[in-house]
């Protein structure tokens, strides 16, 4: 009796669970198999990554993706550092000796990510593209952020703009970075920041080439090329692009703080101040042009750096423009280049080995160039008092350089701007000081002896 | 096991086999217990598998669901519609309170005040509120000052435009019947009002109805005497919300219709755009221009809170040949929802601006922020096209600009290119292919060069505390520096705005209504090269040579002043001793019915316009260098303002 019952119960259970399994099979096909992350129960004949190596998967995924891109006419180019590094001149030379897999020599880096950039102003945002990608089996993540081009205007608010697309297929991720045109003739991409509810395991975010910080790039010239049988646009000058990529970090001006500052201390709108700002802007543009031609990197220093950091503009009573250059980048033809550009040399203090400082004049605005010396944990530049020959030393904590925008110009500033400004102006940098003595006011100034009188003629040149 | 030795002689092989099967069967039967065990184990295993598959399924589904949620976060899928959807059987009821009195009206929906007006000296007339019958959202709010003439006609127009099924709420503040004609009263009656035909002077009245449906409530209090108002009335009623499916149309599921659906669920009063059967288009696909030089020029639309105007404006703009919607940005002064809804409907970019300062300075600051933002958003652009929300845009607007924009680069003496001719009225403009140079800044659809803005205008733009008009400021000699603008004879924009900062109905009727507006597509402009500084002088000299001097003894205001000819060139001379001696021109402008509020639209003391289809040159003597053309025997016309009080008390634009 009992046994029969048990059999019956079991039989009933089996029947019901088979029905249930069938239902689940149906459900599974309908909902889950759309998402390629799980490929059990997928129809056969599909690419099954189990049989392929990671690099082959990469090629397959990129191929599929590029077909989609072509269909939607996305102005895309390859920015993947690993692939571009293989493509750059030196690597190509070495490659000749290496025989690799014949079909795939570039797009098989074996990395989990391939990155592309999209020129945002050349593409009208089309939600159909993402839908199509999803239909092709890609999992899509779109990251948006505020439009920095409107952030500089205190009172405007636009819609969030797309910053990054991530596409995942067979656990290979394709990153598409949106490059936006900014005033100052450069391209900008935003930092990749996940919202609270985003899937943090979507990609190995730490290994992405782009998105750790915002970045700034020159507009690259592009060429269409064939890589492993796929048509791809790449930067014409790949090594230059890769060099830029390493130092592309961009700092947005702190517009909100600047606004608060300007509310406390309104900007001088007198004709003289407007005139100075116009001249200073022209001088800054001229400086950038001149030094770009010499390939000498420079950054905003002293008052000009403070102006950018504190009020996103030029301090109208500062009366000069200050820049810094690493002494390693010094070239003797700097002076000639500036005089050719129409500036006059006002003074030259110090020597390449010690406390070099140049000063130029155009109209009535001064350009001060301070050369910075690297001393291990600190960096410093020198100052000289012409009449007494006294030397001064201004000490800064070590810093690296970032891009920033000032007066429609892409310029470098110390990435650790707050430390830099605090070192120079003390903790109260946020309070305007009209009276300033370069020998005593800076909080990082140190007496540094006196130049030997015999060398004055050489080391203290005033014109 | 049973032992069995095979016998090679044994014949019956098959039965043996049968027997063997039988034995096996028998054996198995005797071992039923083992079998049962076996089956049971199998079943348990099977169940276990089911459980595992189940768990995996649950995990997978959860992952998929969370991905979906994440995707929705970014996709902005019609949020309102989704949240507004209520279970069909659990329909919600809205409590509505409507108050009507002499000095105050208010409407509260579910305890939320959606209208409150107790300001003195304003808000007189019938207030109308439209609610969505499925969500209870306010879709439109209007006041019709039916104490004044013609407002009842506007109300009829509006009520007819409202989709059937919407909930309409009416309430009167102060007085709303003096010019409420029978047509309007009948319409209200057909909507379900019991008392509309008896509404009279200073009555108080409230009504809540569903358009084409039931009446939820109506209250009325008669005014006892001419000098007093009816007692305040407060109507409290309940409205049953309907299922959202009933409130929506069933348009094909496309991207465009998704935008349309969202728009139509939020606002009312845009006519056929929300028609279920035959909706007006959202996308226009006008012809492209063959050689479009302005395809990549950004277009800034400066807007305030006049969403109906913006809608009309964007429709005409998006229908113009050669338009590039991607370059259009609408800058809205203030955080208003409805203008943004209009922008979204057309799939354009919208930017909102926190208002700074008041009145003219507010407009001026909005202009500055919008222009700066335009060049920020398009750093590689050298120009910007600046439009306002109360303009119709001509079909060949971009063609006109494409043919002329190179002049801005080639000629430093140019300040702007404008689509607007201040003096181009129906009776004074004739030739869509003709261009002029003028020493003023007409605005109303114009091109601004980036270098002009960045190097000159932006740094010294009037600060918020200066209550200046931006356009007046731009016209000042300190800014204009003697430069000129290119304008067409027949304007490529039409100013339709009646309400505005410096606008009213009368002003519009007199100065803007009769403005000529080009409707001809692809006009090939004449001699664009001759608009450059020196070439234009040659052109003018040729005209002067060719021109016939009119009879200066006749009254220039009479029609007979001009011969009954066509296509000829005439010249007349008027007296103007100095820049400030404007009386003759002003009087002439008045009788010609052109712009007479200030002196505009001239080039070195010369006005060019058409009369009776002839080109007429008006030369100011002696300040114009063209005065030398005056024959000695001709006395310049001199007109004095009539001694009566000055003309219409209207503000300048």
PDB file of N, CA and C in Angstrom, chain B residues 430-468:
ATOM      1  N   UNK B 430       9.568  94.053 -52.879  1.00  0.00           N
ATOM      2  CA  UNK B 430       9.114  93.526 -54.148  1.00  0.00           C
ATOM      3  C   UNK B 430       9.958  92.363 -54.650  1.00  0.00           C
ATOM      4  N   UNK B 431      11.273  92.487 -54.488  1.00  0.00           N
ATOM      5  CA  UNK B 431      12.167  91.609 -55.239  1.00  0.00           C
ATOM      6  C   UNK B 431      12.921  90.656 -54.302  1.00  0.00           C
ATOM      7  N   UNK B 432      12.531  89.386 -54.268  1.00  0.00           N
ATOM      8  CA  UNK B 432      13.175  88.452 -53.340  1.00  0.00           C
ATOM      9  C   UNK B 432      14.653  88.223 -53.651  1.00  0.00           C
ATOM     10  N   UNK B 433      15.103  88.594 -54.833  1.00  0.00           N
ATOM     11  CA  UNK B 433      16.501  88.341 -55.199  1.00  0.00           C
ATOM     12  C   UNK B 433      17.394  89.531 -54.885  1.00  0.00           C
ATOM     13  N   UNK B 434      16.799  90.615 -54.392  1.00  0.00           N
ATOM     14  CA  UNK B 434      17.544  91.857 -54.194  1.00  0.00           C
ATOM     15  C   UNK B 434      18.065  91.975 -52.764  1.00  0.00           C
ATOM     16  N   UNK B 435      19.305  92.459 -52.646  1.00  0.00           N
ATOM     17  CA  UNK B 435      19.910  92.644 -51.317  1.00  0.00           C
ATOM     18  C   UNK B 435      20.317  94.097 -51.132  1.00  0.00           C
ATOM     19  N   UNK B 436      20.361  94.523 -49.896  1.00  0.00           N
ATOM     20  CA  UNK B 436      20.812  95.880 -49.555  1.00  0.00           C
ATOM     21  C   UNK B 436      21.914  95.813 -48.514  1.00  0.00           C
ATOM     22  N   UNK B 437      22.616  96.944 -48.406  1.00  0.00           N
ATOM     23  CA  UNK B 437      23.483  97.187 -47.242  1.00  0.00           C
ATOM     24  C   UNK B 437      22.807  98.250 -46.406  1.00  0.00           C
ATOM     25  N   UNK B 438      22.721  98.043 -45.114  1.00  0.00           N
ATOM     26  CA  UNK B 438      22.121  99.070 -44.267  1.00  0.00           C
ATOM     27  C   UNK B 438      23.005  99.337 -43.061  1.00  0.00           C
ATOM     28  N   UNK B 439      22.910 100.558 -42.554  1.00  0.00           N
ATOM     29  CA  UNK B 439      23.749 100.951 -41.424  1.00  0.00           C
ATOM     30  C   UNK B 439      23.069 100.686 -40.097  1.00  0.00           C
ATOM     31  N   UNK B 440      22.190  99.719 -40.043  1.00  0.00           N
ATOM     32  CA  UNK B 440      21.617  99.404 -38.740  1.00  0.00           C
ATOM     33  C   UNK B 440      21.684  97.897 -38.545  1.00  0.00           C
ATOM     34  N   UNK B 441      21.256  97.433 -37.397  1.00  0.00           N
ATOM     35  CA  UNK B 441      21.366  96.016 -37.051  1.00  0.00           C
ATOM     36  C   UNK B 441      19.946  95.498 -36.877  1.00  0.00           C
ATOM     37  N   UNK B 442      19.352  94.945 -37.933  1.00  0.00           N
ATOM     38  CA  UNK B 442      17.933  94.605 -37.821  1.00  0.00           C
ATOM     39  C   UNK B 442      17.636  93.422 -36.899  1.00  0.00           C
ATOM     40  N   UNK B 443      18.563  92.490 -36.714  1.00  0.00           N
ATOM     41  CA  UNK B 443      18.266  91.322 -35.865  1.00  0.00           C
ATOM     42  C   UNK B 443      17.200  90.451 -36.505  1.00  0.00           C
ATOM     43  N   UNK B 444      16.370  89.825 -35.687  1.00  0.00           N
ATOM     44  CA  UNK B 444      15.257  88.995 -36.167  1.00  0.00           C
ATOM     45  C   UNK B 444      15.683  87.955 -37.207  1.00  0.00           C
ATOM     46  N   UNK B 445      16.615  87.153 -36.862  1.00  0.00           N
ATOM     47  CA  UNK B 445      17.132  86.126 -37.770  1.00  0.00           C
ATOM     48  C   UNK B 445      18.389  86.649 -38.434  1.00  0.00           C
ATOM     49  N   UNK B 446      19.544  86.414 -37.839  1.00  0.00           N
ATOM     50  CA  UNK B 446      20.767  87.029 -38.343  1.00  0.00           C
ATOM     51  C   UNK B 446      21.969  86.147 -38.089  1.00  0.00           C
ATOM     52  N   UNK B 447      23.057  86.480 -38.777  1.00  0.00           N
ATOM     53  CA  UNK B 447      24.290  85.710 -38.639  1.00  0.00           C
ATOM     54  C   UNK B 447      25.320  86.548 -37.912  1.00  0.00           C
ATOM     55  N   UNK B 448      25.918  85.950 -36.896  1.00  0.00           N
ATOM     56  CA  UNK B 448      26.944  86.619 -36.104  1.00  0.00           C
ATOM     57  C   UNK B 448      28.265  85.915 -36.355  1.00  0.00           C
ATOM     58  N   UNK B 449      29.292  86.718 -36.593  1.00  0.00           N
ATOM     59  CA  UNK B 449      30.606  86.135 -36.817  1.00  0.00           C
ATOM     60  C   UNK B 449      31.263  85.878 -35.476  1.00  0.00           C
ATOM     61  N   UNK B 450      31.941  84.740 -35.362  1.00  0.00           N
ATOM     62  CA  UNK B 450      32.522  84.387 -34.063  1.00  0.00           C
ATOM     63  C   UNK B 450      33.557  85.414 -33.611  1.00  0.00           C
ATOM     64  N   UNK B 451      34.399  85.858 -34.552  1.00  0.00           N
ATOM     65  CA  UNK B 451      35.462  86.771 -34.138  1.00  0.00           C
ATOM     66  C   UNK B 451      34.866  88.077 -33.612  1.00  0.00           C
ATOM     67  N   UNK B 452      33.777  88.517 -34.217  1.00  0.00           N
ATOM     68  CA  UNK B 452      33.121  89.732 -33.729  1.00  0.00           C
ATOM     69  C   UNK B 452      32.638  89.513 -32.298  1.00  0.00           C
ATOM     70  N   UNK B 453      32.048  88.358 -32.070  1.00  0.00           N
ATOM     71  CA  UNK B 453      31.511  88.104 -30.734  1.00  0.00           C
ATOM     72  C   UNK B 453      32.621  87.930 -29.710  1.00  0.00           C
ATOM     73  N   UNK B 454      33.589  87.085 -30.051  1.00  0.00           N
ATOM     74  CA  UNK B 454      34.609  86.732 -29.060  1.00  0.00           C
ATOM     75  C   UNK B 454      35.559  87.903 -28.789  1.00  0.00           C
ATOM     76  N   UNK B 455      35.934  88.629 -29.846  1.00  0.00           N
ATOM     77  CA  UNK B 455      36.947  89.673 -29.663  1.00  0.00           C
ATOM     78  C   UNK B 455      36.340  90.994 -29.224  1.00  0.00           C
ATOM     79  N   UNK B 456      35.094  91.257 -29.650  1.00  0.00           N
ATOM     80  CA  UNK B 456      34.565  92.588 -29.376  1.00  0.00           C
ATOM     81  C   UNK B 456      33.374  92.583 -28.428  1.00  0.00           C
ATOM     82  N   UNK B 457      32.371  91.797 -28.766  1.00  0.00           N
ATOM     83  CA  UNK B 457      31.114  91.929 -28.035  1.00  0.00           C
ATOM     84  C   UNK B 457      31.147  91.250 -26.666  1.00  0.00           C
ATOM     85  N   UNK B 458      31.598  90.002 -26.628  1.00  0.00           N
ATOM     86  CA  UNK B 458      31.517  89.254 -25.367  1.00  0.00           C
ATOM     87  C   UNK B 458      32.243  89.936 -24.209  1.00  0.00           C
ATOM     88  N   UNK B 459      33.501  90.407 -24.417  1.00  0.00           N
ATOM     89  CA  UNK B 459      34.197  90.986 -23.268  1.00  0.00           C
ATOM     90  C   UNK B 459      33.499  92.208 -22.671  1.00  0.00           C
ATOM     91  N   UNK B 460      32.769  92.959 -23.486  1.00  0.00           N
ATOM     92  CA  UNK B 460      32.165  94.163 -22.899  1.00  0.00           C
ATOM     93  C   UNK B 460      30.641  94.137 -22.961  1.00  0.00           C
ATOM     94  N   UNK B 461      30.083  92.961 -23.049  1.00  0.00           N
ATOM     95  CA  UNK B 461      28.621  92.823 -23.078  1.00  0.00           C
ATOM     96  C   UNK B 461      28.032  93.499 -21.830  1.00  0.00           C
ATOM     97  N   UNK B 462      26.896  94.177 -21.955  1.00  0.00           N
ATOM     98  CA  UNK B 462      26.355  94.883 -20.788  1.00  0.00           C
ATOM     99  C   UNK B 462      26.131  93.941 -19.601  1.00  0.00           C
ATOM    100  N   UNK B 463      26.561  94.374 -18.442  1.00  0.00           N
ATOM    101  CA  UNK B 463      26.439  93.551 -17.234  1.00  0.00           C
ATOM    102  C   UNK B 463      24.989  93.551 -16.746  1.00  0.00           C
ATOM    103  N   UNK B 464      24.634  92.565 -15.908  1.00  0.00           N
ATOM    104  CA  UNK B 464      23.220  92.406 -15.532  1.00  0.00           C
ATOM    105  C   UNK B 464      22.588  93.650 -14.923  1.00  0.00           C
ATOM    106  N   UNK B 465      23.391  94.484 -14.249  1.00  0.00           N
ATOM    107  CA  UNK B 465      22.738  95.603 -13.576  1.00  0.00           C
ATOM    108  C   UNK B 465      22.376  96.716 -14.559  1.00  0.00           C
ATOM    109  N   UNK B 466      22.919  96.652 -15.771  1.00  0.00           N
ATOM    110  CA  UNK B 466      22.550  97.650 -16.772  1.00  0.00           C
ATOM    111  C   UNK B 466      21.310  97.164 -17.496  1.00  0.00           C
ATOM    112  N   UNK B 467      20.228  97.918 -17.381  1.00  0.00           N
ATOM    113  CA  UNK B 467      18.974  97.458 -17.971  1.00  0.00           C
ATOM    114  C   UNK B 467      18.897  97.859 -19.441  1.00  0.00           C
ATOM    115  N   UNK B 468      19.802  97.309 -20.227  1.00  0.00           N
ATOM    116  CA  UNK B 468      19.846  97.666 -21.639  1.00  0.00           C
ATOM    117  C   UNK B 468      19.262  96.565 -22.492  1.00  0.00           C
TER     118      UNK B 468
END
